[in-house]
Amino acid sequence: MADPSSYRPNTGEIPTNPGVYRFRDPHGRVIYVGKAKNLRSRLNSYFANPAGLMPKTHAMVHAANSVEWTVVGSELESLQLEYTWIKEFKPRFNVMFRDDKTYPYLAVTMGEKLPRVQVMRGERRKGNRYFGPYTAGAIRETMDTLLRVFPVRSCSPGVLKRAQASGRPCLLGYIDKCSAPCVGRVTPEEHRAIAEDFCSFMGGEATRFINKLEKEMAASVAELDYESAARLRDDIIALRKVFERNAVVLSEDTDADLFALHEDELEASVQVFNVRGGRVRGQRGWVVEKVEDTTTAELIEHLLQQVYGEDAEYQGRIPREVLVPEMPSNSDELAQWLGGLRGARVAIRVPQRGDKAALMGTVRENAEHALKLHKVRRAGDITTRSLALQELQEALELPVPLLRIECFDISHVQGTNVVASMVVVEDGLPKKSDYRKFSITGSAAVDDTAAMHDVLTRRFRHYLVDKAAQPPVSGEIPGEVGQAATAGGGTATAVLTETKAKFAYPPNLVVVDGGKPQVNAAARALTELGIDDVYVVGLAKRLEEVWLPDSDFPVILPRTSQGLYLLQRIRDEAHRFAISFHRQKRGKAMTVSALDGVPGLGEAKRKALVAHFGSLKKIKAASALELTEAKGIGPTLAEAIVSHLAGDTAKDAAPSVNMTTGEILDS
């Protein structure tokens, strides 16, 4: 009996998306399949307190030795995939689905003279159209909602005969949830047309019906028939509520393998869903190492050759369709080769729209999660971290162990809102409390090399100042926002985001995002400050080359080097942190008002001014006496506003508006 803690996944590794999870025993057999609205919450419930679980669940988690999951797009998809895999694997702990009971389907008996909509279970019958499966509660609500738009007969044969004999419809006919073909309100042909529309809507043609109703609603409004328009509006809302595209269950004649990739510069995560008879019968995933300069099309070509040519598991069961995210360059030859293995034609194509494209998105999302999980687990392994630090030290020929690494990145849009980030890694793990953000202005913002020189100068100038100062006893040093003179004569603001530490602790290695120019700029900053015990390297993104100061040639680390993986993770984290700060700063810059610089004029009084006068133009035209009419504006503040606005040059363009607050912005 296994200990659940021995195979418990880390909480951060589990996505919060809807999905389906599987517990496997030591022999690899699936012993339980479940679905969850939030995979992380559900899986954590199995491991938080195993002793407090119900007896059957307690036995299941102790009989298993691994757990895996598949992300889907919605709760409906998780329900359908769970049902499919329970039928496929027959897990011994899913006792509720091992008998003849199944999830209910919504069925339309198109083989009858007067088609009927009903909820059905069990084996499928000839002549019926099926949609689902659904949960018991959801299917009743769906059916009840759709009958108001598509009033198809839903009564039993006995009720139908009584209505035909009496000449009076049942209750559903009186409340307009049945077109009452039993008493001749519609002909059998008209009723069949309504049933066909019902099937078309459930089959995925919701947009056509919703657009039609919207046009009818607009026509009713134009004719001032608001009662009909309101009824049509309610029908549109009902259809939109009911329709949720089914990306896990396709048409019954669909046999396909769907491949999706998520890749970075060094690795690619591959996921394949095996669809047979319209249902996902299996899933597999790999993380493969990329060969340098390998394109996505080439990667797909090698993948198909390996899966279908070398993997015995796939021999003899190649599907009619192979769906890929990008066509391989030799797709015709590959299709011919696969057709020879299968003994029948095989089509290779990229799904562009419809259910297959939606399912391809689900496969792609699983590939993305798989690559993230692979990286997180590798980063969390202490042996791997130690190996990465050792490899990096040896490759760079550094005389000191890399206990602390700092990485810097510059972010801007065409030279505007230039910012920089500093992220810190200690013992191979991020230390987010030491992350820092920098705003860069003046001549330092002219290009990336000047910005990098400025940031390194400021960071290590702080280090020298803090090193010379007596450290406080408590270690609590307030954060600061200070002005620092840049090397080019401009000024820049250093935003220190934490309060417990400043810059007194130096790194062993500085990593900059960029190539030779950025590395030389960083090294020059350290040299000017007289710092010679901090080493600098740069990581160029295009070919993942490691550059050293004053070197004409880069250091090329092996593609599988753990040291290169570590540098890549640090660089990506610095880029993410810089992008976040840049977006924040850019968003604030877009809502700057001409009134922001008035001393003593806060946000509340500024809003009162705008509310009283209505526009910035009227505020500029008002006298000091007129300004005092606004709430909270006194004579002294009014004079300050007039003085501040007097120097502004009037512009012809109309002032812009902050769409969030409604405030008139300076144009």
XYZ file of C-alpha atoms in Angstrom:
667
model
C 0.000 0.000 0.000
C 1.519 3.307 -1.132
C 1.823 6.431 0.968
C -0.126 9.255 -0.773
C 2.560 11.754 0.227
C 5.102 9.833 -1.891
C 3.391 10.812 -5.148
C 1.584 14.005 -4.140
C 2.192 16.720 -6.788
C 3.294 20.152 -5.640
C 0.386 22.558 -5.314
C 1.943 25.070 -7.696
C 2.274 22.417 -10.401
C -1.474 21.746 -10.588
C -3.447 24.109 -12.862
C -6.615 25.803 -11.618
C -8.495 25.061 -14.867
C -11.333 22.572 -15.290
C -10.103 19.125 -16.187
C -10.117 15.374 -15.723
C -7.671 13.497 -13.490
C -6.628 9.838 -13.309
C -5.113 7.839 -10.466
C -2.896 4.916 -11.568
C -1.669 1.922 -9.587
C 1.977 0.683 -9.576
C 1.262 -1.348 -12.729
C 0.113 1.733 -14.658
C -3.569 0.767 -14.674
C -6.129 3.546 -14.268
C -8.015 2.875 -11.032
C -10.010 6.097 -10.765
C -11.154 8.852 -13.137
C -12.666 12.075 -11.856
C -13.519 15.540 -13.090
C -13.064 18.916 -11.413
C -14.030 22.517 -11.953
C -10.699 23.448 -10.331
C -8.068 20.727 -10.624
C -5.801 22.193 -7.954
C -8.557 22.422 -5.354
C -9.901 18.952 -6.061
C -6.568 17.117 -6.094
C -5.352 18.848 -2.950
C -8.439 17.535 -1.153
C -7.177 13.959 -1.636
C -3.799 14.639 -0.032
C -4.489 17.255 2.667
C -5.762 14.706 5.192
C -5.884 11.157 3.795
C -6.921 9.738 7.155
C -10.134 11.767 7.064
C -11.291 10.497 3.670
C -14.262 8.208 3.138
C -13.327 4.503 3.225
C -13.513 3.982 -0.550
C -11.509 7.150 -1.283
C -8.996 6.259 1.425
C -8.454 2.859 -0.195
C -8.119 4.445 -3.641
C -5.408 6.992 -2.737
C -3.420 4.276 -0.950
C -3.776 1.837 -3.855
C -2.486 4.414 -6.339
C 1.103 5.513 -6.809
C 0.659 8.346 -9.342
C -1.864 10.919 -10.469
C -2.090 12.779 -13.786
C -4.514 15.285 -15.241
C -5.780 16.707 -18.519
C -6.920 20.328 -18.862
C -10.122 21.027 -20.810
C -11.966 24.185 -21.789
C -15.108 23.951 -19.643
C -16.987 21.897 -17.080
C -19.060 20.386 -19.878
C -15.940 19.117 -21.612
C -14.624 17.641 -18.363
C -17.907 15.803 -17.886
C -17.798 14.330 -21.372
C -14.127 13.350 -21.159
C -14.643 11.777 -17.729
C -17.508 9.679 -19.069
C -15.490 8.585 -22.105
C -12.480 7.499 -20.048
C -14.565 5.681 -17.457
C -16.046 3.613 -20.274
C -12.604 3.215 -21.853
C -10.534 2.193 -18.805
C -13.285 0.752 -16.522
C -11.519 1.913 -13.322
C -12.356 -0.293 -10.358
C -13.024 2.620 -8.006
C -15.546 4.297 -10.352
C -18.300 1.928 -9.213
C -21.129 4.326 -10.114
C -20.448 3.919 -13.833
C -19.559 0.231 -14.054
C -23.195 -0.871 -14.367
C -25.587 -0.157 -17.245
C -26.314 3.392 -16.096
C -24.852 6.208 -18.181
C -25.056 9.946 -18.363
C -28.294 11.072 -20.026
C -28.433 12.339 -23.598
C -30.813 14.754 -25.257
C -32.434 12.776 -28.089
C -34.722 13.729 -30.979
C -36.727 10.862 -32.472
C -36.444 11.920 -36.104
C -37.656 8.469 -37.194
C -41.207 9.199 -35.971
C -43.896 11.025 -37.928
C -44.037 13.703 -35.232
C -40.455 13.905 -33.828
C -40.148 14.086 -30.067
C -37.480 15.606 -27.827
C -36.696 13.516 -24.763
C -34.013 12.521 -22.277
C -32.596 9.067 -23.008
C -30.064 6.690 -21.461
C -28.625 3.344 -22.501
C -28.042 2.040 -25.988
C -28.625 4.288 -28.953
C -31.582 3.598 -31.210
C -31.732 3.838 -34.968
C -33.386 6.989 -36.331
C -32.691 9.135 -33.262
C -30.364 12.136 -33.075
C -28.356 12.345 -29.848
C -26.676 15.319 -28.142
C -24.644 15.258 -24.944
C -23.957 13.699 -22.535
C -25.187 16.018 -19.779
C -25.674 15.892 -16.054
C -29.201 15.057 -14.956
C -29.927 18.591 -13.765
C -28.321 20.378 -16.716
C -30.180 18.363 -19.358
C -33.606 19.218 -17.939
C -32.774 22.909 -17.795
C -31.370 22.836 -21.339
C -34.416 21.099 -22.728
C -36.857 23.419 -20.927
C -35.045 26.522 -22.210
C -34.819 25.372 -25.811
C -38.484 24.423 -26.083
C -39.486 28.083 -25.844
C -37.468 28.823 -28.992
C -37.962 25.487 -30.792
C -41.397 24.218 -29.639
C -40.878 20.565 -30.547
C -43.211 17.919 -29.148
C -41.877 16.409 -25.908
C -44.923 14.476 -24.661
C -45.214 10.696 -24.396
C -47.174 8.626 -26.963
C -50.059 8.257 -24.497
C -50.411 11.998 -23.952
C -50.230 12.525 -27.728
C -53.080 10.077 -28.381
C -55.315 11.640 -25.708
C -54.736 15.127 -27.141
C -55.557 13.916 -30.668
C -58.734 12.215 -29.412
C -59.933 15.209 -27.361
C -58.879 17.940 -29.766
C -57.209 19.862 -26.942
C -53.418 20.197 -26.527
C -51.603 19.433 -23.301
C -50.296 22.109 -20.930
C -47.092 22.630 -22.946
C -49.217 23.589 -25.952
C -51.025 26.246 -23.926
C -47.787 27.815 -22.612
C -46.180 27.851 -26.093
C -43.549 25.211 -25.333
C -45.029 22.913 -27.954
C -46.265 23.780 -31.432
C -49.197 21.344 -30.832
C -49.144 19.288 -34.031
C -51.579 16.943 -32.242
C -54.452 19.413 -32.784
C -53.330 20.793 -36.144
C -51.744 24.114 -35.098
C -48.871 23.153 -37.386
C -48.674 20.498 -40.051
C -46.433 17.453 -39.603
C -44.062 18.953 -42.197
C -43.850 22.257 -40.311
C -43.270 20.418 -37.047
C -40.481 18.344 -38.616
C -38.850 21.587 -39.833
C -38.888 22.872 -36.226
C -37.261 19.613 -35.087
C -34.597 19.971 -37.797
C -33.823 23.497 -36.567
C -33.550 22.124 -33.023
C -31.017 19.517 -34.208
C -29.083 22.088 -36.241
C -28.778 24.353 -33.221
C -27.590 21.527 -30.966
C -25.225 20.408 -33.723
C -23.287 23.668 -33.573
C -25.145 26.171 -35.766
C -26.082 28.518 -32.940
C -24.685 31.619 -34.648
C -27.077 31.287 -37.584
C -30.169 31.154 -35.374
C -29.010 33.899 -33.031
C -28.242 36.219 -35.961
C -31.660 35.501 -37.454
C -33.432 36.345 -34.192
C -31.367 39.526 -33.802
C -32.471 40.707 -37.258
C -36.108 39.934 -36.430
C -35.760 41.834 -33.145
C -34.317 44.863 -34.957
C -37.196 44.770 -37.445
C -39.747 44.639 -34.607
C -38.113 47.624 -32.936
C -38.220 49.551 -36.219
C -41.954 48.849 -36.457
C -42.407 49.894 -32.788
C -43.587 46.367 -31.942
C -41.791 46.318 -28.611
C -43.704 43.332 -27.245
C -42.442 41.078 -30.041
C -38.954 42.589 -29.705
C -38.913 41.764 -25.984
C -39.968 38.169 -26.690
C -37.241 37.800 -29.318
C -34.700 39.322 -26.926
C -35.577 36.699 -24.316
C -35.225 33.966 -26.958
C -31.749 35.234 -27.886
C -30.675 35.250 -24.241
C -31.996 31.709 -23.848
C -30.080 30.423 -26.882
C -26.852 32.055 -25.783
C -27.220 30.568 -22.333
C -27.838 27.064 -23.615
C -25.191 26.883 -26.296
C -21.747 25.817 -25.186
C -19.558 24.429 -27.912
C -18.630 20.810 -27.431
C -14.891 20.438 -28.016
C -14.426 16.955 -26.558
C -17.151 14.966 -28.307
C -17.123 15.196 -32.117
C -19.282 13.536 -34.738
C -19.438 9.749 -34.482
C -17.549 9.179 -37.748
C -14.498 11.158 -36.534
C -11.295 9.101 -36.240
C -8.296 11.369 -35.799
C -5.101 11.993 -33.854
C -4.619 15.620 -32.809
C -1.047 16.783 -32.197
C -0.187 20.092 -30.524
C 3.108 21.704 -29.515
C 4.253 24.316 -27.059
C 7.917 25.154 -27.415
C 10.684 27.459 -26.314
C 14.230 27.833 -27.624
C 15.453 24.545 -26.141
C 12.526 22.192 -25.629
C 9.090 21.378 -26.974
C 6.129 19.820 -25.214
C 4.044 17.481 -27.384
C 0.505 16.344 -26.651
C -1.589 13.958 -28.733
C -5.295 13.193 -28.268
C -6.584 9.999 -29.893
C -10.170 10.468 -31.085
C -12.018 7.316 -32.121
C -15.716 7.253 -32.918
C -15.957 10.922 -32.022
C -14.597 10.463 -28.498
C -11.213 11.054 -26.912
C -9.998 7.527 -26.223
C -6.455 8.327 -25.139
C -3.878 10.994 -24.448
C -0.091 10.990 -24.421
C 2.541 13.627 -23.882
C 6.291 14.097 -24.280
C 8.874 16.779 -23.676
C 11.550 16.618 -26.359
C 14.837 18.440 -26.766
C 14.968 20.604 -29.879
C 17.828 20.500 -32.311
C 19.269 23.944 -32.990
C 17.409 25.904 -35.713
C 14.688 23.240 -35.997
C 11.452 24.756 -37.286
C 7.999 23.765 -36.084
C 7.261 22.097 -39.432
C 10.423 19.995 -39.174
C 9.625 19.100 -35.593
C 6.164 17.868 -36.612
C 7.682 15.822 -39.438
C 10.102 14.046 -37.065
C 7.323 13.589 -34.506
C 4.976 11.832 -36.951
C 7.782 9.619 -38.194
C 8.683 8.591 -34.672
C 5.147 8.056 -33.398
C 3.816 6.065 -36.336
C 7.027 4.494 -37.626
C 8.927 3.521 -34.475
C 6.398 3.432 -31.638
C 4.877 -0.038 -31.515
C 1.891 1.264 -29.548
C 0.616 3.102 -32.626
C 1.386 0.407 -35.198
C -1.756 -0.887 -36.877
C -4.145 1.799 -35.568
C -3.407 4.887 -37.606
C -6.573 7.013 -37.974
C -8.128 8.512 -41.096
C -7.036 12.018 -40.094
C -3.902 13.413 -38.499
C -4.480 16.978 -37.319
C -1.398 19.121 -36.704
C -0.806 22.797 -35.748
C 1.353 23.415 -38.845
C 1.765 21.474 -42.066
C 5.116 19.684 -42.443
C 7.075 20.582 -45.566
C 6.730 17.080 -47.026
C 3.095 16.567 -46.069
C 2.197 14.757 -49.319
C 4.950 12.182 -48.860
C 4.092 11.737 -45.183
C 0.413 11.199 -46.004
C 1.353 8.612 -48.629
C 3.677 6.853 -46.179
C 1.005 6.790 -43.440
C -1.544 5.517 -45.953
C 0.770 2.629 -46.779
C 1.085 1.734 -43.084
C -2.671 1.967 -42.551
C -3.706 0.345 -45.813
C -6.074 3.207 -46.586
C -5.931 6.943 -47.242
C -4.708 9.210 -44.432
C -5.216 12.984 -44.502
C -2.824 15.391 -42.758
C -4.269 18.850 -42.250
C -4.514 21.866 -39.951
C -8.032 22.438 -38.529
C -9.107 26.034 -39.116
C -12.587 26.240 -37.587
C -15.292 24.192 -35.945
C -15.175 21.493 -33.295
C -11.815 20.064 -34.362
C -10.147 23.470 -34.134
C -11.681 23.936 -30.680
C -10.382 20.548 -29.553
C -6.966 21.430 -30.998
C -6.967 24.444 -28.674
C -7.570 22.124 -25.725
C -4.673 19.878 -26.799
C -2.434 22.936 -27.177
C -3.358 24.117 -23.678
C -2.384 20.728 -22.256
C 0.965 20.955 -24.051
C 1.572 24.376 -22.504
C 0.774 23.101 -19.009
C 2.991 20.058 -19.532
C 6.011 22.197 -20.456
C 5.452 24.483 -17.468
C 5.170 21.470 -15.178
C 8.365 20.001 -16.639
C 10.273 23.223 -15.981
C 8.876 23.667 -12.477
C 9.809 20.148 -11.466
C 13.303 20.510 -12.912
C 13.789 23.834 -11.123
C 12.531 22.375 -7.850
C 14.975 19.472 -7.883
C 17.883 20.344 -5.595
C 20.211 17.956 -7.428
C 19.391 19.574 -10.759
C 19.850 23.067 -9.324
C 23.243 22.164 -7.893
C 24.304 20.648 -11.199
C 23.147 23.771 -13.086
C 25.120 26.117 -10.829
C 28.218 23.918 -11.062
C 28.002 23.639 -14.868
C 27.579 27.403 -15.191
C 30.547 28.125 -12.940
C 32.770 25.734 -14.889
C 31.624 26.938 -18.324
C 32.281 30.592 -17.413
C 35.513 29.693 -15.591
C 34.520 31.635 -12.487
C 36.623 31.235 -9.332
C 33.679 31.619 -6.915
C 30.491 29.562 -6.441
C 27.340 31.222 -7.766
C 25.448 31.703 -4.520
C 23.598 34.804 -5.768
C 22.766 35.760 -9.347
C 21.076 38.982 -10.427
C 19.547 39.495 -13.861
C 18.645 42.839 -15.466
C 16.294 43.542 -18.370
C 15.158 46.737 -20.127
C 11.588 47.187 -21.376
C 10.033 50.004 -23.429
C 7.921 50.754 -26.491
C 9.864 52.750 -29.085
C 11.851 54.516 -26.391
C 8.864 55.574 -24.258
C 8.180 54.626 -20.638
C 11.610 53.003 -20.332
C 11.897 50.733 -17.292
C 14.259 48.064 -16.018
C 13.916 45.055 -13.763
C 16.263 43.247 -11.418
C 15.462 39.685 -10.363
C 17.488 37.677 -7.878
C 18.253 33.957 -7.665
C 19.908 32.463 -4.603
C 20.970 28.810 -4.613
C 19.135 28.409 -7.900
C 15.764 29.595 -6.536
C 14.070 32.990 -7.049
C 14.216 35.381 -4.105
C 11.297 37.664 -4.892
C 11.751 39.826 -1.816
C 14.927 41.204 -3.445
C 13.371 41.992 -6.828
C 13.668 45.663 -7.845
C 12.128 47.939 -10.477
C 13.709 51.031 -12.060
C 12.202 53.921 -13.999
C 14.597 55.456 -16.544
C 14.318 58.971 -17.961
C 16.558 61.610 -19.487
C 19.532 60.804 -21.684
C 19.797 57.328 -20.155
C 16.644 56.333 -22.024
C 18.066 56.885 -25.521
C 18.895 53.206 -26.110
C 19.239 49.868 -24.338
C 22.984 50.127 -23.725
C 22.710 53.545 -22.071
C 19.771 52.299 -19.987
C 21.692 49.184 -18.947
C 24.742 51.275 -17.962
C 22.514 53.595 -15.942
C 20.721 50.796 -14.092
C 23.920 48.947 -13.171
C 25.496 52.235 -12.039
C 22.577 53.012 -9.758
C 22.251 49.502 -8.380
C 25.938 49.232 -7.413
C 26.189 52.843 -6.259
C 23.531 51.907 -3.710
C 25.593 48.836 -2.858
C 28.696 50.956 -2.150
C 26.710 53.422 -0.045
C 25.034 50.687 1.969
C 28.302 48.825 2.382
C 29.953 51.890 3.880
C 27.023 52.621 6.183
C 26.601 50.970 9.575
C 23.925 48.241 9.161
C 20.889 48.647 11.443
C 20.404 46.245 14.325
C 16.881 45.209 13.423
C 17.505 44.853 9.712
C 14.368 46.874 8.965
C 15.321 49.574 6.469
C 12.477 51.568 4.965
C 12.165 51.407 1.200
C 12.844 54.564 -0.742
C 12.058 56.345 -3.943
C 15.113 58.433 -4.783
C 16.456 60.595 -7.584
C 19.831 59.540 -8.952
C 21.999 61.368 -11.468
C 22.577 59.295 -14.578
C 25.821 58.899 -16.439
C 24.448 60.973 -19.321
C 23.334 63.849 -17.147
C 19.647 62.903 -16.909
C 17.743 61.872 -13.831
C 16.050 58.605 -13.052
C 13.855 57.309 -10.278
C 14.765 54.061 -8.533
C 11.629 52.396 -7.216
C 12.549 50.067 -4.354
C 9.645 47.697 -4.000
C 10.489 46.040 -0.669
C 11.168 47.430 2.801
C 13.382 44.843 4.467
C 16.516 44.959 2.324
C 18.361 47.430 0.153
C 21.393 46.813 -2.026
C 24.030 45.885 0.565
C 24.352 42.246 -0.534
C 26.256 41.947 -3.853
C 25.777 39.136 -6.384
C 28.465 36.774 -7.588
C 27.170 37.013 -11.149
C 25.237 39.662 -13.075
C 23.250 38.462 -16.096
C 21.968 41.006 -18.598
C 19.400 40.339 -21.292
C 21.289 41.031 -24.501
C 24.480 40.464 -26.398
C 27.896 42.060 -26.600
C 26.811 45.774 -26.427
C 24.713 45.291 -23.295
C 27.413 43.206 -21.592
C 30.112 45.783 -22.285
C 27.865 48.598 -21.003
C 27.232 46.682 -17.759
C 30.925 45.869 -17.311
C 31.859 49.516 -17.928
C 29.477 50.608 -15.160
C 31.109 48.259 -12.669
C 34.598 49.342 -13.707
C 33.720 53.029 -13.248
C 32.553 52.266 -9.711
C 35.725 50.307 -8.913
C 33.943 46.975 -8.442
C 36.046 44.048 -9.627
C 34.606 41.067 -7.700
C 31.268 40.853 -9.565
C 31.248 38.973 -12.868
C 29.026 39.902 -15.831
C 27.577 37.821 -18.669
C 24.870 38.392 -21.249
C 22.364 35.974 -22.733
C 21.436 36.759 -26.342
C 17.969 35.445 -27.041
C 18.174 34.526 -30.731
C 20.740 31.745 -30.438
C 20.971 31.552 -26.621
C 24.633 32.633 -26.722
C 26.463 33.610 -23.532
C 28.617 36.725 -23.958
C 31.493 37.833 -21.731
C 32.846 41.418 -21.475
C 35.368 42.452 -24.156
C 35.059 39.072 -25.889
C 34.780 38.736 -29.651
C 33.187 35.307 -29.492
C 30.382 33.994 -27.274
C 30.448 30.977 -25.004
C 28.244 28.244 -26.484
C 26.710 26.033 -23.798
C 25.355 22.609 -24.827
C 21.663 22.669 -25.709
C 20.976 20.193 -22.905
C 23.074 22.036 -20.317
C 21.346 22.570 -16.994
C 23.364 25.772 -16.677
C 21.804 27.098 -19.880
C 18.333 26.139 -18.614
C 19.027 28.108 -15.436
C 20.170 31.219 -17.342
C 17.131 30.976 -19.563
C 14.728 30.803 -16.618
C 16.382 33.792 -14.938
C 16.283 35.829 -18.160
C 12.615 34.985 -18.766
C 11.703 35.954 -15.202
C 13.485 39.308 -15.559
C 11.668 39.911 -18.840
C 8.307 39.102 -17.257
C 8.971 41.400 -14.306
C 10.089 44.266 -16.572
C 7.079 43.889 -18.883
C 4.684 44.009 -15.920
C 6.223 47.234 -14.613
C 6.299 48.782 -18.091
C 2.603 48.088 -18.625
C 1.785 49.543 -15.239
C 3.753 52.707 -15.943
C 2.353 53.056 -19.466
C -1.193 52.728 -18.124
C -0.605 55.537 -15.644
C 0.950 57.723 -18.334
C -2.182 57.393 -20.455
C -4.325 59.025 -17.740
C -2.249 62.133 -17.002
C -4.276 65.323 -16.581
C -3.145 68.933 -16.952
C -4.439 69.448 -13.414
C -2.107 66.842 -11.898
C 0.711 69.316 -11.317
C -1.289 71.859 -9.299
C 0.055 72.008 -5.711
C -2.642 71.133 -3.184
C -5.103 69.826 -5.793
C -5.886 66.223 -4.967
C -7.955 63.693 -6.835
C -11.242 64.514 -5.087
C -10.967 68.248 -5.738
C -9.856 67.637 -9.326
C -12.956 65.524 -9.928
C -15.094 68.228 -8.314
C -13.659 70.811 -10.723
C -14.335 68.625 -13.740
C -17.868 67.862 -12.531
C -18.625 71.555 -11.961
C -17.237 72.956 -15.237
C -17.618 69.912 -17.486
C -14.358 70.189 -19.419
C -10.737 71.232 -19.119
C -11.305 73.988 -21.670
C -13.910 75.661 -19.442
C -11.647 75.298 -16.409
C -8.848 77.105 -18.270
C -11.256 79.892 -19.280
C -12.569 80.425 -15.731
C -11.287 83.136 -13.404
C -10.036 82.484 -9.894
C -13.345 83.749 -8.489
C -15.318 81.400 -10.723
C -13.126 78.471 -9.717
C -14.062 78.973 -6.063
C -17.638 78.019 -6.967
C -16.516 74.391 -7.238
C -16.716 72.303 -4.079
C -13.532 72.385 -1.981
C -11.749 75.082 -4.019
C -10.660 78.051 -1.913
C -9.208 81.412 -3.078
C -5.573 80.355 -2.568
C -6.032 77.067 -4.430
C -7.972 78.850 -7.184
C -5.084 81.267 -7.717
C -2.660 78.313 -7.869
C -4.830 76.619 -10.518
C -5.013 79.782 -12.636
C -1.249 80.273 -12.360
C -0.552 76.652 -13.288
C -2.865 76.629 -16.304
C -1.776 80.034 -17.565
C 1.425 78.565 -18.997
C -0.371 75.806 -20.918
C -0.676 76.275 -24.658
C -4.185 75.768 -25.991
C -4.561 72.927 -28.424
C -6.983 72.601 -31.293
C -7.760 68.954 -30.672
C -10.523 68.104 -28.249
C -9.349 66.848 -24.862
C -9.229 63.099 -24.360
C -11.203 61.339 -21.679
C -10.204 58.692 -19.144
C -12.839 56.066 -19.935
C -12.486 54.547 -16.457
C -13.088 57.666 -14.353
C -14.745 59.974 -16.875
C -12.091 62.592 -16.156
C -11.120 64.999 -18.925
C -7.478 64.395 -19.775
C -4.880 66.817 -21.050
C -4.722 66.466 -24.819
